CSV table of C-alpha atoms and ligand atoms in Angstrom, one decimal:
chain,number,residue,atom,x,y,z
G,1,MET,CA,-30.5,-229.6,-19.7
G,2,ILE,CA,-31.7,-229.5,-16.4
G,3,VAL,CA,-35.6,-230.9,-16.2
G,4,GLY,CA,-38.2,-231.9,-14.0
G,5,ALA,CA,-41.8,-232.7,-14.7
G,6,TYR,CA,-44.5,-230.9,-12.2
G,7,GLU,CA,-48.2,-232.3,-11.9
G,8,TYR,CA,-50.2,-229.4,-12.4
G,9,ARG,CA,-54.0,-229.6,-11.0
G,10,CYS,CA,-56.0,-229.7,-14.6
G,11,PHE,CA,-60.0,-229.3,-14.3
G,12,ALA,CA,-61.0,-230.5,-17.4
G,13,ASN,CA,-64.6,-231.9,-17.8
G,14,LYS,CA,-66.1,-235.3,-19.1
G,15,GLY,CA,-66.7,-234.1,-22.2
G,16,LYS,CA,-62.8,-233.7,-22.8
G,17,ILE,CA,-62.1,-235.8,-20.9
G,18,LEU,CA,-63.7,-238.1,-23.2
G,19,ARG,CA,-61.8,-236.2,-26.1
G,20,VAL,CA,-58.6,-236.4,-25.1
G,21,ILE,CA,-59.3,-240.7,-24.6
G,22,GLU,CA,-60.4,-240.9,-28.2
G,23,VAL,CA,-57.0,-239.6,-28.8
G,24,LEU,CA,-54.7,-241.6,-27.0
G,25,LYS,CA,-56.4,-244.5,-27.9
G,26,GLU,CA,-55.2,-243.1,-31.8
G,27,TYR,CA,-51.9,-242.0,-30.3
G,28,ARG,CA,-51.1,-245.5,-29.1
G,29,LYS,CA,-52.4,-247.3,-32.2
G,30,LEU,CA,-50.0,-244.9,-34.5
G,31,ALA,CA,-46.9,-245.2,-32.0
G,32,LYS,CA,-47.0,-249.1,-32.6
G,33,ILE,CA,-46.7,-248.4,-36.6
G,34,ILE,CA,-44.5,-245.8,-36.6
G,35,SER,CA,-41.9,-248.4,-33.9
G,36,ASN,CA,-42.4,-251.1,-36.6
G,37,LEU,CA,-41.1,-248.5,-39.4
G,38,GLN,CA,-38.4,-247.4,-36.7
G,39,TRP,CA,-37.4,-251.3,-36.4
G,40,GLU,CA,-37.0,-252.0,-39.9
G,41,ALA,CA,-35.3,-248.4,-40.6
G,42,PHE,CA,-32.9,-249.6,-37.5
G,43,PHE,CA,-31.5,-253.4,-39.2
G,44,LYS,CA,-31.5,-251.6,-43.0
G,45,THR,CA,-29.5,-248.1,-41.9
G,46,GLY,CA,-28.0,-249.4,-38.1
G,47,LYS,CA,-29.9,-245.7,-36.7
G,48,PHE,CA,-33.7,-244.8,-35.7
G,49,ASN,CA,-35.2,-242.2,-37.8
G,50,LYS,CA,-36.7,-239.1,-36.1
G,51,TYR,CA,-37.7,-237.7,-39.7
G,52,LEU,CA,-39.1,-241.0,-41.5
G,53,LYS,CA,-42.3,-239.8,-44.2
G,54,LEU,CA,-45.0,-241.0,-42.6
G,55,LYS,CA,-47.3,-239.8,-45.2
G,56,SER,CA,-49.1,-243.6,-46.3
G,57,ILE,CA,-49.7,-244.1,-42.8
G,58,HIS,CA,-53.4,-244.2,-41.9
G,59,SER,CA,-54.3,-242.5,-38.7
G,60,ASN,CA,-57.5,-240.3,-37.6
G,61,LEU,CA,-54.6,-237.9,-36.6
G,62,SER,CA,-53.2,-235.2,-38.5
G,63,GLU,CA,-50.0,-235.1,-39.8
G,64,ARG,CA,-48.9,-232.6,-36.8
G,65,TRP,CA,-49.7,-235.5,-34.2
G,66,LYS,CA,-47.2,-238.3,-36.4
G,67,GLN,CA,-44.5,-236.0,-36.2
G,68,THR,CA,-44.8,-235.9,-32.5
G,69,CYS,CA,-45.5,-239.1,-32.3
G,70,GLN,CA,-42.3,-240.0,-34.0
G,71,TRP,CA,-40.4,-238.4,-32.0
G,72,GLN,CA,-41.5,-239.4,-28.6
G,73,VAL,CA,-41.4,-243.1,-30.4
G,74,VAL,CA,-38.0,-242.7,-31.3
G,75,SER,CA,-36.8,-241.5,-27.7
G,76,VAL,CA,-38.1,-244.5,-26.7
G,77,LEU,CA,-36.0,-246.5,-28.6
G,78,GLU,CA,-32.9,-245.0,-28.0
G,79,SER,CA,-33.1,-244.9,-24.5
G,80,PHE,CA,-33.9,-249.1,-25.0
G,81,ILE,CA,-30.6,-249.3,-27.3
G,82,GLY,CA,-29.0,-247.9,-24.4
G,83,ASN,CA,-29.9,-250.7,-22.5
G,84,ILE,CA,-29.1,-253.5,-24.9
G,85,GLN,CA,-25.7,-251.5,-25.3
G,86,ASN,CA,-25.1,-251.8,-21.1
G,87,LYS,CA,-26.1,-255.2,-21.7
G,88,PHE,CA,-23.9,-255.7,-24.8
G,89,LYS,CA,-20.4,-254.6,-22.7
G,90,GLU,CA,-21.4,-256.7,-20.0
G,91,ILE,CA,-21.3,-259.7,-22.6
G,92,VAL,CA,-18.4,-259.0,-24.3
G,93,LEU,CA,-16.3,-257.8,-21.2
G,94,ASN,CA,-18.0,-261.2,-19.3
G,95,SER,CA,-16.0,-263.1,-22.6
G,96,ASN,CA,-13.4,-265.4,-23.2
G,97,LEU,CA,-12.9,-263.4,-26.9
G,98,ASN,CA,-9.4,-261.8,-27.1
G,99,GLU,CA,-8.4,-258.8,-26.3
G,100,GLU,CA,-7.9,-256.9,-29.3
G,101,THR,CA,-11.9,-258.4,-30.5
G,102,LYS,CA,-13.5,-257.5,-27.7
G,103,GLN,CA,-11.7,-253.9,-27.9
G,104,TYR,CA,-13.6,-253.9,-31.6
G,105,LEU,CA,-16.8,-254.6,-30.8
G,106,LEU,CA,-16.5,-252.6,-27.7
G,107,ALA,CA,-15.5,-249.7,-29.9
G,108,ILE,CA,-19.2,-250.6,-32.1
G,109,ASN,CA,-21.1,-251.1,-29.3
G,110,LYS,CA,-20.0,-247.4,-28.2
G,111,ASN,CA,-20.1,-245.8,-32.0
G,112,LYS,CA,-24.1,-248.0,-32.5
G,113,ASP,CA,-22.7,-249.3,-35.5
G,114,TRP,CA,-24.2,-253.2,-35.0
G,115,PHE,CA,-25.8,-252.7,-38.2
G,116,ASN,CA,-24.1,-249.7,-39.7
G,117,SER,CA,-23.1,-251.1,-43.5
G,118,ASP,CA,-20.3,-248.2,-43.7
G,119,ILE,CA,-17.8,-249.5,-41.0
G,120,LYS,CA,-14.7,-251.0,-42.3
G,121,TYR,CA,-14.3,-253.6,-40.0
G,122,ASP,CA,-13.7,-257.1,-40.4
G,123,ASN,CA,-16.6,-259.4,-41.9
G,124,GLU,CA,-16.0,-261.7,-38.7
G,125,ILE,CA,-16.3,-259.0,-36.5
G,126,LYS,CA,-19.5,-257.4,-37.8
G,127,LYS,CA,-21.2,-260.5,-37.6
G,128,LEU,CA,-20.3,-261.2,-34.2
G,129,ALA,CA,-21.3,-257.5,-33.3
G,130,ARG,CA,-24.5,-258.6,-34.9
G,131,LYS,CA,-24.9,-262.1,-33.5
G,132,ILE,CA,-24.7,-260.6,-30.2
G,133,PHE,CA,-27.3,-257.5,-30.5
G,134,LYS,CA,-29.6,-260.4,-31.7
G,135,HIS,CA,-29.2,-262.5,-29.1
G,136,ILE,CA,-29.9,-259.6,-26.5
G,137,LEU,CA,-32.7,-258.4,-28.6
G,138,SER,CA,-34.4,-262.2,-28.5
G,139,ARG,CA,-34.4,-262.7,-24.8
G,140,TRP,CA,-35.9,-258.7,-24.3
G,141,ASN,CA,-39.3,-257.9,-25.1
G,142,LEU,CA,-39.5,-254.4,-27.7
G,143,PRO,CA,-41.0,-251.5,-26.2
G,144,SER,CA,-44.9,-252.2,-26.6
G,145,PHE,CA,-46.2,-248.5,-26.5
G,146,LYS,CA,-49.5,-250.3,-25.9
G,147,HIS,CA,-49.6,-247.6,-22.7
G,148,ILE,CA,-47.3,-245.4,-23.5
G,149,ASN,CA,-48.7,-241.4,-22.6
G,150,LEU,CA,-48.6,-238.3,-24.5
G,151,HIS,CA,-45.5,-236.8,-24.5
G,152,LEU,CA,-46.4,-233.5,-26.6
G,153,ASP,CA,-44.9,-230.6,-27.9
G,154,SER,CA,-45.7,-227.3,-29.3
G,155,LYS,CA,-47.0,-228.9,-32.4
G,156,VAL,CA,-50.0,-230.4,-30.9
G,157,ALA,CA,-50.0,-229.1,-27.8
G,158,VAL,CA,-49.7,-225.1,-26.5
G,159,VAL,CA,-49.2,-224.8,-22.9
G,160,GLU,CA,-50.6,-221.1,-22.7
G,161,GLU,CA,-51.0,-218.4,-19.1
G,162,ASN,CA,-54.8,-217.7,-18.4
G,163,GLU,CA,-54.8,-213.4,-18.4
G,164,LYS,CA,-58.7,-213.1,-18.7
G,165,SER,CA,-59.8,-214.8,-15.8
G,166,ARG,CA,-58.8,-215.7,-12.2
G,167,ALA,CA,-60.5,-219.5,-12.3
G,168,PHE,CA,-57.6,-221.0,-13.5
G,169,ASP,CA,-54.0,-220.3,-14.1
G,170,ARG,CA,-53.1,-221.7,-17.8
G,171,TRP,CA,-54.7,-224.1,-20.4
G,172,ILE,CA,-53.6,-226.3,-23.1
G,173,LYS,CA,-54.9,-225.7,-26.6
G,174,LEU,CA,-54.8,-229.6,-27.6
G,175,SER,CA,-55.5,-230.8,-31.5
G,176,THR,CA,-57.9,-233.2,-31.4
G,177,LEU,CA,-59.0,-235.9,-33.8
G,178,GLU,CA,-61.6,-233.4,-35.5
G,179,LYS,CA,-59.4,-230.9,-37.1
G,180,GLY,CA,-59.9,-227.3,-36.3
G,181,LYS,CA,-61.6,-227.8,-32.7
G,182,PRO,CA,-58.9,-228.3,-30.0
G,183,ILE,CA,-59.7,-228.6,-26.9
G,184,PHE,CA,-58.4,-226.1,-24.1
G,185,LEU,CA,-57.7,-227.8,-20.9
G,186,PRO,CA,-57.6,-225.4,-17.5
G,187,LEU,CA,-54.7,-226.3,-15.9
G,188,GLN,CA,-54.0,-225.1,-11.9
G,189,ASN,CA,-50.6,-223.6,-11.2
G,190,ASN,CA,-48.1,-225.7,-9.4
G,191,THR,CA,-46.6,-224.0,-6.3
G,192,TYR,CA,-43.8,-225.9,-5.4
G,193,ALA,CA,-43.0,-225.7,-9.6
G,194,GLU,CA,-44.1,-222.2,-9.3
G,195,GLN,CA,-41.1,-221.3,-7.2
G,196,LEU,CA,-38.3,-222.7,-8.5
G,197,GLU,CA,-35.9,-220.5,-11.2
G,198,GLY,CA,-36.3,-221.9,-14.5
G,199,GLU,CA,-38.8,-221.4,-17.2
G,200,LEU,CA,-41.2,-223.5,-19.0
G,201,LEU,CA,-41.0,-225.6,-21.3
G,202,ASN,CA,-43.4,-225.9,-24.4
G,203,PHE,CA,-44.0,-229.2,-23.5
G,204,CYS,CA,-46.6,-231.8,-21.7
G,205,GLN,CA,-47.4,-235.0,-20.3
G,206,ILE,CA,-50.8,-236.1,-20.6
G,207,SER,CA,-52.2,-239.7,-18.7
G,208,VAL,CA,-55.1,-241.4,-18.0
G,209,GLU,CA,-55.4,-242.1,-14.4
G,210,LYS,CA,-59.1,-243.8,-13.2
G,211,ASP,CA,-61.4,-241.1,-15.6
G,212,THR,CA,-59.1,-238.1,-14.4
G,213,LEU,CA,-56.4,-236.7,-16.6
G,214,ILE,CA,-53.4,-235.7,-14.7
G,215,VAL,CA,-51.0,-233.3,-16.5
G,216,LYS,CA,-47.9,-232.2,-16.2
G,217,LEU,CA,-45.4,-229.3,-17.5
G,218,ILE,CA,-41.7,-229.6,-18.1
G,219,LYS,CA,-39.3,-227.0,-16.7
G,220,LYS,CA,-36.0,-226.1,-17.5
G,221,LEU,CA,-34.7,-225.3,-14.1
G,222,LYS,CA,-31.4,-223.0,-13.6
G,223,ASP,CA,-28.1,-224.7,-13.6
G,224,LYS,CA,-26.6,-223.0,-9.7
G,225,LYS,CA,-23.4,-224.9,-9.4
G,226,LYS,CA,-21.4,-221.6,-9.9
G,227,GLU,CA,-22.6,-219.3,-7.9
G,228,TYR,CA,-23.4,-222.0,-5.0
G,229,ILE,CA,-20.6,-220.8,-2.2
G,230,PRO,CA,-20.3,-223.6,0.3
G,231,LYS,CA,-19.9,-222.3,3.7
G,232,THR,CA,-20.1,-225.8,5.4
G,233,GLU,CA,-18.1,-228.9,4.4
G,234,LYS,CA,-20.2,-231.7,5.6
G,235,ILE,CA,-23.7,-232.0,7.7
G,236,ALA,CA,-25.1,-234.9,8.2
G,237,LEU,CA,-29.3,-235.7,8.6
G,238,ASP,CA,-30.6,-238.2,10.4
G,239,VAL,CA,-34.5,-238.8,8.9
G,240,GLY,CA,-37.5,-239.8,11.4
G,241,LEU,CA,-40.5,-238.7,12.2
G,242,ASN,CA,-40.3,-236.9,14.9
G,243,PRO,CA,-39.0,-234.3,13.7
G,244,LEU,CA,-38.6,-235.2,10.1
G,245,PHE,CA,-35.2,-234.7,9.5
G,246,ALA,CA,-32.1,-233.7,12.5
G,247,VAL,CA,-29.1,-232.2,11.5
G,248,ASN,CA,-25.8,-233.1,13.6
G,249,THR,CA,-25.4,-229.7,14.7
G,250,GLY,CA,-28.4,-230.1,16.4
G,251,ASP,CA,-31.5,-228.6,14.9
G,252,LEU,CA,-34.1,-230.6,14.2
G,253,PHE,CA,-36.8,-229.6,11.4
G,254,GLY,CA,-40.6,-230.4,11.2
G,255,ARG,CA,-41.3,-231.6,14.3
G,256,ASN,CA,-45.1,-231.6,14.2
G,257,PHE,CA,-44.8,-233.7,11.1
G,258,ILE,CA,-46.2,-236.6,13.3
G,259,ASP,CA,-48.9,-235.4,14.2
G,260,TYR,CA,-50.9,-234.9,11.2
G,261,LEU,CA,-49.9,-237.9,9.9
G,262,LYS,CA,-51.8,-239.4,13.2
G,263,LYS,CA,-54.5,-237.9,11.9
G,264,LEU,CA,-54.5,-238.9,8.8
G,265,ASP,CA,-53.5,-242.0,9.4
G,266,GLU,CA,-57.1,-242.9,11.6
G,267,LYS,CA,-58.7,-241.4,8.1
G,268,ILE,CA,-57.5,-244.2,6.1
G,269,THR,CA,-57.6,-246.8,8.1
G,270,LYS,CA,-61.3,-245.9,9.5
G,271,ARG,CA,-62.0,-246.2,5.2
G,272,ILE,CA,-60.1,-249.6,4.6
G,273,SER,CA,-61.7,-251.0,7.5
G,274,SER,CA,-65.3,-249.9,6.2
G,275,LEU,CA,-63.9,-251.3,2.9
G,276,GLN,CA,-62.9,-254.7,4.1
G,277,LYS,CA,-66.7,-254.6,5.5
G,278,LYS,CA,-67.5,-254.0,2.1
G,279,GLY,CA,-65.0,-256.5,0.3
G,280,ILE,CA,-64.1,-253.5,-1.9
G,281,LYS,CA,-60.2,-252.9,-3.0
G,282,PRO,CA,-58.7,-250.3,-1.8
G,283,SER,CA,-57.4,-249.1,-5.0
G,284,GLN,CA,-61.1,-249.7,-7.1
G,285,ASP,CA,-62.0,-246.6,-4.3
G,286,MET,CA,-62.1,-243.2,-4.7
G,287,LYS,CA,-62.1,-241.6,-1.4
G,288,TYR,CA,-58.8,-243.8,-0.4
G,289,VAL,CA,-56.9,-243.2,-3.4
G,290,LYS,CA,-57.9,-239.7,-2.4
G,291,LEU,CA,-56.6,-240.1,0.8
G,292,VAL,CA,-53.2,-241.2,-0.4
G,293,LYS,CA,-52.7,-238.7,-3.2
G,294,ARG,CA,-53.6,-236.5,0.2
G,295,LEU,CA,-50.3,-238.7,2.0
G,296,SER,CA,-47.9,-238.2,-1.3
G,297,ASN,CA,-49.0,-234.4,-1.4
G,298,PHE,CA,-48.0,-233.1,1.8
G,299,LEU,CA,-44.8,-235.8,2.4
G,300,GLN,CA,-43.4,-233.9,-1.0
G,301,ASN,CA,-43.7,-230.6,0.2
G,302,GLU,CA,-43.1,-231.2,3.7
G,303,ILE,CA,-39.7,-232.7,2.3
G,304,ASN,CA,-39.0,-230.2,-0.3
G,305,ARG,CA,-39.4,-227.3,1.9
G,306,TYR,CA,-37.6,-228.8,5.2
G,307,ILE,CA,-34.2,-230.1,2.5
G,308,ASN,CA,-34.4,-226.7,0.9
G,309,ARG,CA,-34.8,-224.8,4.1
G,310,ILE,CA,-31.6,-227.0,5.7
G,311,VAL,CA,-29.3,-225.7,2.4
G,312,GLU,CA,-30.0,-222.6,2.7
G,313,LEU,CA,-29.2,-222.3,6.2
G,314,TYR,CA,-25.3,-224.4,5.8
G,315,LYS,CA,-24.9,-224.6,2.0
G,316,PRO,CA,-23.4,-227.5,2.9
G,317,ARG,CA,-20.5,-229.0,0.4
G,318,GLU,CA,-21.8,-232.7,1.5
G,319,ILE,CA,-25.0,-234.0,3.0
G,320,VAL,CA,-24.4,-237.2,4.3
G,321,ILE,CA,-27.0,-239.9,4.5
G,322,GLU,CA,-28.2,-243.2,5.9
G,323,LYS,CA,-29.9,-245.6,3.5
G,324,LEU,CA,-33.5,-244.9,4.5
G,325,ASP,CA,-35.9,-246.7,6.9
G,326,PHE,CA,-38.8,-244.6,8.2
G,327,ARG,CA,-40.5,-246.0,10.2
G,328,SER,CA,-42.6,-245.4,13.5
G,329,PRO,CA,-44.3,-247.6,16.1
G,330,ASP,CA,-47.2,-244.9,16.8
G,331,LEU,CA,-48.7,-245.4,12.7
G,332,SER,CA,-50.5,-248.2,11.3
G,333,LYS,CA,-48.9,-251.1,9.5
G,334,ARG,CA,-50.1,-249.8,5.9
G,335,MET,CA,-49.1,-245.9,7.1
G,336,ASN,CA,-45.7,-247.3,7.6
G,337,ARG,CA,-45.8,-248.8,4.1
G,338,LEU,CA,-46.7,-245.8,2.6
G,339,LEU,CA,-44.7,-243.0,4.0
G,340,SER,CA,-41.9,-245.9,3.7
G,341,ASN,CA,-42.9,-246.3,-0.1
G,342,PHE,CA,-43.4,-242.0,-0.7
G,343,GLY,CA,-40.3,-240.9,1.7
G,344,LYS,CA,-37.8,-242.5,0.7
G,345,ARG,CA,-38.8,-241.8,-3.4
G,346,PHE,CA,-39.3,-238.0,-2.6
G,347,ILE,CA,-36.0,-238.0,-0.6
G,348,ASN,CA,-33.8,-239.4,-2.7
G,349,GLU,CA,-35.2,-237.7,-6.0
G,350,LYS,CA,-34.4,-233.8,-3.8
G,351,LEU,CA,-30.8,-234.9,-3.3
G,352,ASN,CA,-30.3,-235.7,-6.6
G,353,ARG,CA,-32.3,-232.0,-8.0
G,354,LEU,CA,-29.7,-230.8,-5.2
G,355,LYS,CA,-27.0,-232.9,-7.1
G,356,GLU,CA,-28.4,-231.5,-10.3
G,357,ILE,CA,-28.4,-227.8,-9.3
G,358,TYR,CA,-26.2,-226.9,-7.0
G,359,GLY,CA,-23.2,-229.8,-7.4
G,360,ILE,CA,-24.0,-230.9,-3.8
G,361,GLN,CA,-22.4,-234.3,-3.1
G,362,ILE,CA,-24.9,-236.7,-1.4
G,363,VAL,CA,-23.6,-239.7,0.5
G,364,GLU,CA,-24.7,-242.4,1.6
G,365,ILE,CA,-23.5,-244.8,4.9
G,366,ASN,CA,-24.7,-247.8,6.3
G,367,PRO,CA,-27.2,-247.1,8.9
G,368,ALA,CA,-26.3,-250.0,11.0
G,369,TYR,CA,-26.6,-248.8,14.9
G,370,THR,CA,-26.6,-245.2,14.2
G,371,SER,CA,-29.4,-245.0,16.4
G,372,GLN,CA,-28.3,-247.4,19.8
G,373,THR,CA,-24.5,-245.7,20.1
G,374,CYS,CA,-23.9,-242.9,21.8
G,375,SER,CA,-22.0,-240.3,19.6
G,376,SER,CA,-20.3,-239.3,22.5
G,377,CYS,CA,-18.3,-242.2,24.2
G,378,GLY,CA,-19.7,-245.2,21.2
G,379,TYR,CA,-21.3,-247.5,23.9
G,380,VAL,CA,-23.7,-249.0,21.7
G,381,ASP,CA,-27.0,-250.4,23.6
G,382,ILE,CA,-30.5,-251.0,22.8
G,383,LYS,CA,-31.6,-249.6,26.3
G,384,ASN,CA,-29.6,-245.9,24.9
G,385,ARG,CA,-32.2,-245.6,23.2
G,386,LYS,CA,-34.9,-244.4,25.6
G,387,ASN,CA,-38.3,-244.2,23.4
G,388,THR,CA,-38.2,-242.9,19.7
G,389,GLN,CA,-37.0,-239.0,21.1
G,390,GLU,CA,-34.9,-238.9,23.7
G,391,PHE,CA,-31.4,-241.2,24.2
G,392,GLU,CA,-30.2,-241.4,27.2
G,393,CYS,CA,-26.4,-243.8,27.2
G,394,LYS,CA,-26.1,-246.2,29.9
G,395,ALA,CA,-22.8,-246.1,29.8
G,396,CYS,CA,-21.1,-242.4,30.1
G,397,GLY,CA,-24.8,-240.6,31.1
G,398,LYS,CA,-25.0,-238.7,28.2
G,399,LYS,CA,-28.8,-237.1,26.9
G,400,ILE,CA,-29.4,-235.8,23.5
G,401,ASN,CA,-32.0,-236.2,21.4
G,402,ALA,CA,-32.5,-239.4,19.8
G,403,GLN,CA,-32.6,-237.8,16.1
G,404,VAL,CA,-29.3,-235.8,16.8
G,405,ASN,CA,-27.5,-238.6,18.0
G,406,GLY,CA,-27.9,-240.5,15.2
G,407,ALA,CA,-27.3,-237.5,12.9
G,408,ARG,CA,-23.7,-237.3,14.5
G,409,ASN,CA,-22.9,-241.4,14.8
G,410,ILE,CA,-23.7,-240.4,10.8
G,411,LEU,CA,-21.2,-238.1,10.0
G,412,ALA,CA,-18.9,-240.1,12.2
G,413,ARG,CA,-19.2,-243.0,10.1
G,414,ARG,CA,-18.8,-240.7,6.8
G,415,SER,CA,-15.5,-240.3,7.6
G,416,CYS,CA,-14.7,-244.0,9.4
G,417,LYS,CA,-13.0,-246.1,6.8
G,418,ASP,CA,-13.3,-249.4,8.6
G,419,VAL,CA,-17.4,-249.5,8.0
G,420,LYS,CA,-18.2,-250.4,4.2
G,421,ILE,CA,-22.2,-249.9,2.9
G,422,TYR,CA,-22.4,-253.3,2.3
G,423,TYR,CA,-21.2,-254.5,5.5
G,424,SER,CA,-24.2,-256.9,7.4
G,425,LYS,CA,-25.3,-255.3,10.6
G,426,LYS,CA,-23.4,-258.6,12.2
G,427,GLN,CA,-20.5,-257.6,10.9
G,428,ILE,CA,-21.0,-254.2,11.9
G,429,LEU,CA,-22.0,-254.4,15.4
G,430,GLN,CA,-18.8,-256.7,16.1
G,431,ILE,CA,-16.5,-253.2,14.8
G,432,LEU,CA,-18.6,-251.2,17.2
G,433,ILE,CA,-18.5,-253.5,20.0
G,434,LYS,CA,-13.9,-253.9,19.4
G,435,ARG,CA,-14.0,-250.6,19.1
G,436,TYR,CA,-15.9,-249.5,22.6
G,437,LEU,CA,-13.4,-252.3,24.6
G,438,GLU,CA,-10.4,-251.0,23.1
G,439,ARG,CA,-11.7,-247.6,24.4
G,440,LEU,CA,-12.7,-248.7,27.7
G,441,LYS,CA,-9.1,-250.8,28.3
G,442,GLY,CA,-7.2,-247.9,29.4
G,443,CYS,CA,-10.4,-246.5,31.7
G,444,ASN,CA,-10.3,-247.6,35.5
G,445,SER,CA,-14.1,-246.8,36.2
G,446,ALA,CA,-15.5,-249.0,33.6
G,447,PRO,CA,-18.7,-249.3,33.3
G,448,LEU,CA,-18.4,-253.1,33.4
G,449,ASP,CA,-22.0,-254.4,35.2
G,450,ILE,CA,-23.5,-252.5,32.8
G,451,VAL,CA,-21.4,-253.9,29.5
G,452,ARG,CA,-21.9,-257.4,31.1
G,453,SER,CA,-25.4,-257.4,30.9
G,454,ASN,CA,-25.8,-255.7,27.4
G,455,PRO,CA,-26.2,-259.7,25.1
G,456,TYR,CA,-24.5,-257.4,22.4
G,457,PHE,CA,-21.4,-257.7,24.4
G,458,LYS,CA,-21.7,-261.4,25.7
G,459,ASP,CA,-19.5,-263.3,22.8
G,460,TYR,CA,-16.7,-260.6,23.9
G,461,LEU,CA,-16.8,-260.1,26.8
G,462,ASP,CA,-14.3,-262.9,28.2
G,463,ASP,CA,-11.3,-262.4,26.0
G,464,PHE,CA,-11.7,-258.7,27.2
G,465,LEU,CA,-12.0,-259.3,30.8
G,466,ASN,CA,-9.7,-262.9,31.0
G,467,PRO,CA,-7.3,-261.7,28.4
G,468,ALA,CA,-5.1,-264.8,29.4
G,469,VAL,CA,-7.9,-267.0,29.0
G,470,VAL,CA,-7.4,-266.0,24.8
G,471,GLU,CA,-4.0,-266.4,25.2
G,472,ASN,CA,-4.1,-270.2,26.3
G,473,LYS,CA,-6.4,-270.6,23.6
G,474,ARG,CA,-4.4,-269.3,21.2
G,475,LEU,CA,-1.4,-272.1,22.5
X,1,ZN,ZN1,-21.7,-242.5,26.3
């Protein structure tokens, strides 16, 4: 099942927020108690149990709340166990144990049978499995539940559409500490989430940040792998700021993207300098936090919108992209840092979604020198890039939009077997230079003067111009 969590703006007043905070405090205490019971059960029976009887626990929250809490606790613990399993496997595979023992241990680990007394393995093997398990456990912190948020199902929170008034779109009917006195949290639709094909589940996540409620609803998204028929084999995207995306075909998406960022950057920079004068930390300032939120919303919307349009237009089987580096000399340092954090996250999230929903392959390539290499003749020169937008090859004279040139190099690198993703920049430069010189050999009108003045070529040119010297060196 493909699910996404989407934030819906919540308009709860102060009184309601305080009541949610009360619930949250109790909920966290309860979670801690339940997790202790779960660990007890785990070491006794080998399993966590979503249906443990909880009547004896003293809490201000109702039995329904206890059940909901228990589900959340168990799912947190299960994913923690998943991490232990990975570590266990790694330890066993890297150990000096004999093959047979390794196989038994891996089987126990795979079936989560470390503490299952019914399994029929040799006692020594069982002991060893438990020892490794406890060794890992002793080195890791157990999930603490001190800071968990509310992940709620319909036992305690019902999400309903608001058909009566236009003031808001939905509400959550949430039970509280007082029996029979639920509160209603009004929500505004998330337009992006609403237009996604699928259905909202009766499930919500509520957290408290700086005395406001962050509410997320969970949507089950439609799997479209079967109906998606690719019409292009591969496209490459160059990610930048002006435009946001360039495709190897020459199409540009998001050309006015940077203008809005510049405006926002001015506001943020102004705010920061005023805060610095007053000695206030930016994270403590509501206005700054709101500006950053606005930036993040803007980025997410633009990224999703343009990637959707690109997919619609090309219907690619595969998207090739470079490891991202969002930066612009036209923006402040702080803005560049924010962009790089948010931008990477949103693009990766969106691409993962495309993979889940449509089955589109996403391939990352090594980005070194894709912006300085001519996609036409292969010449690498820092001077090829006139500015952030124009590319003009010093060797062959090709003029092209800088990001389209980048996208073409990204596509070419996809099928280039000798450049690996983990290579250093230096290794890649070496490959590109050698390849270019190789091509230059058969050509009479080689632009040697240009190559001579290019520092990238310095170490290679002697060998190239005087093959005899190389021969002598070898002798
Ligand atoms: Zn060129």
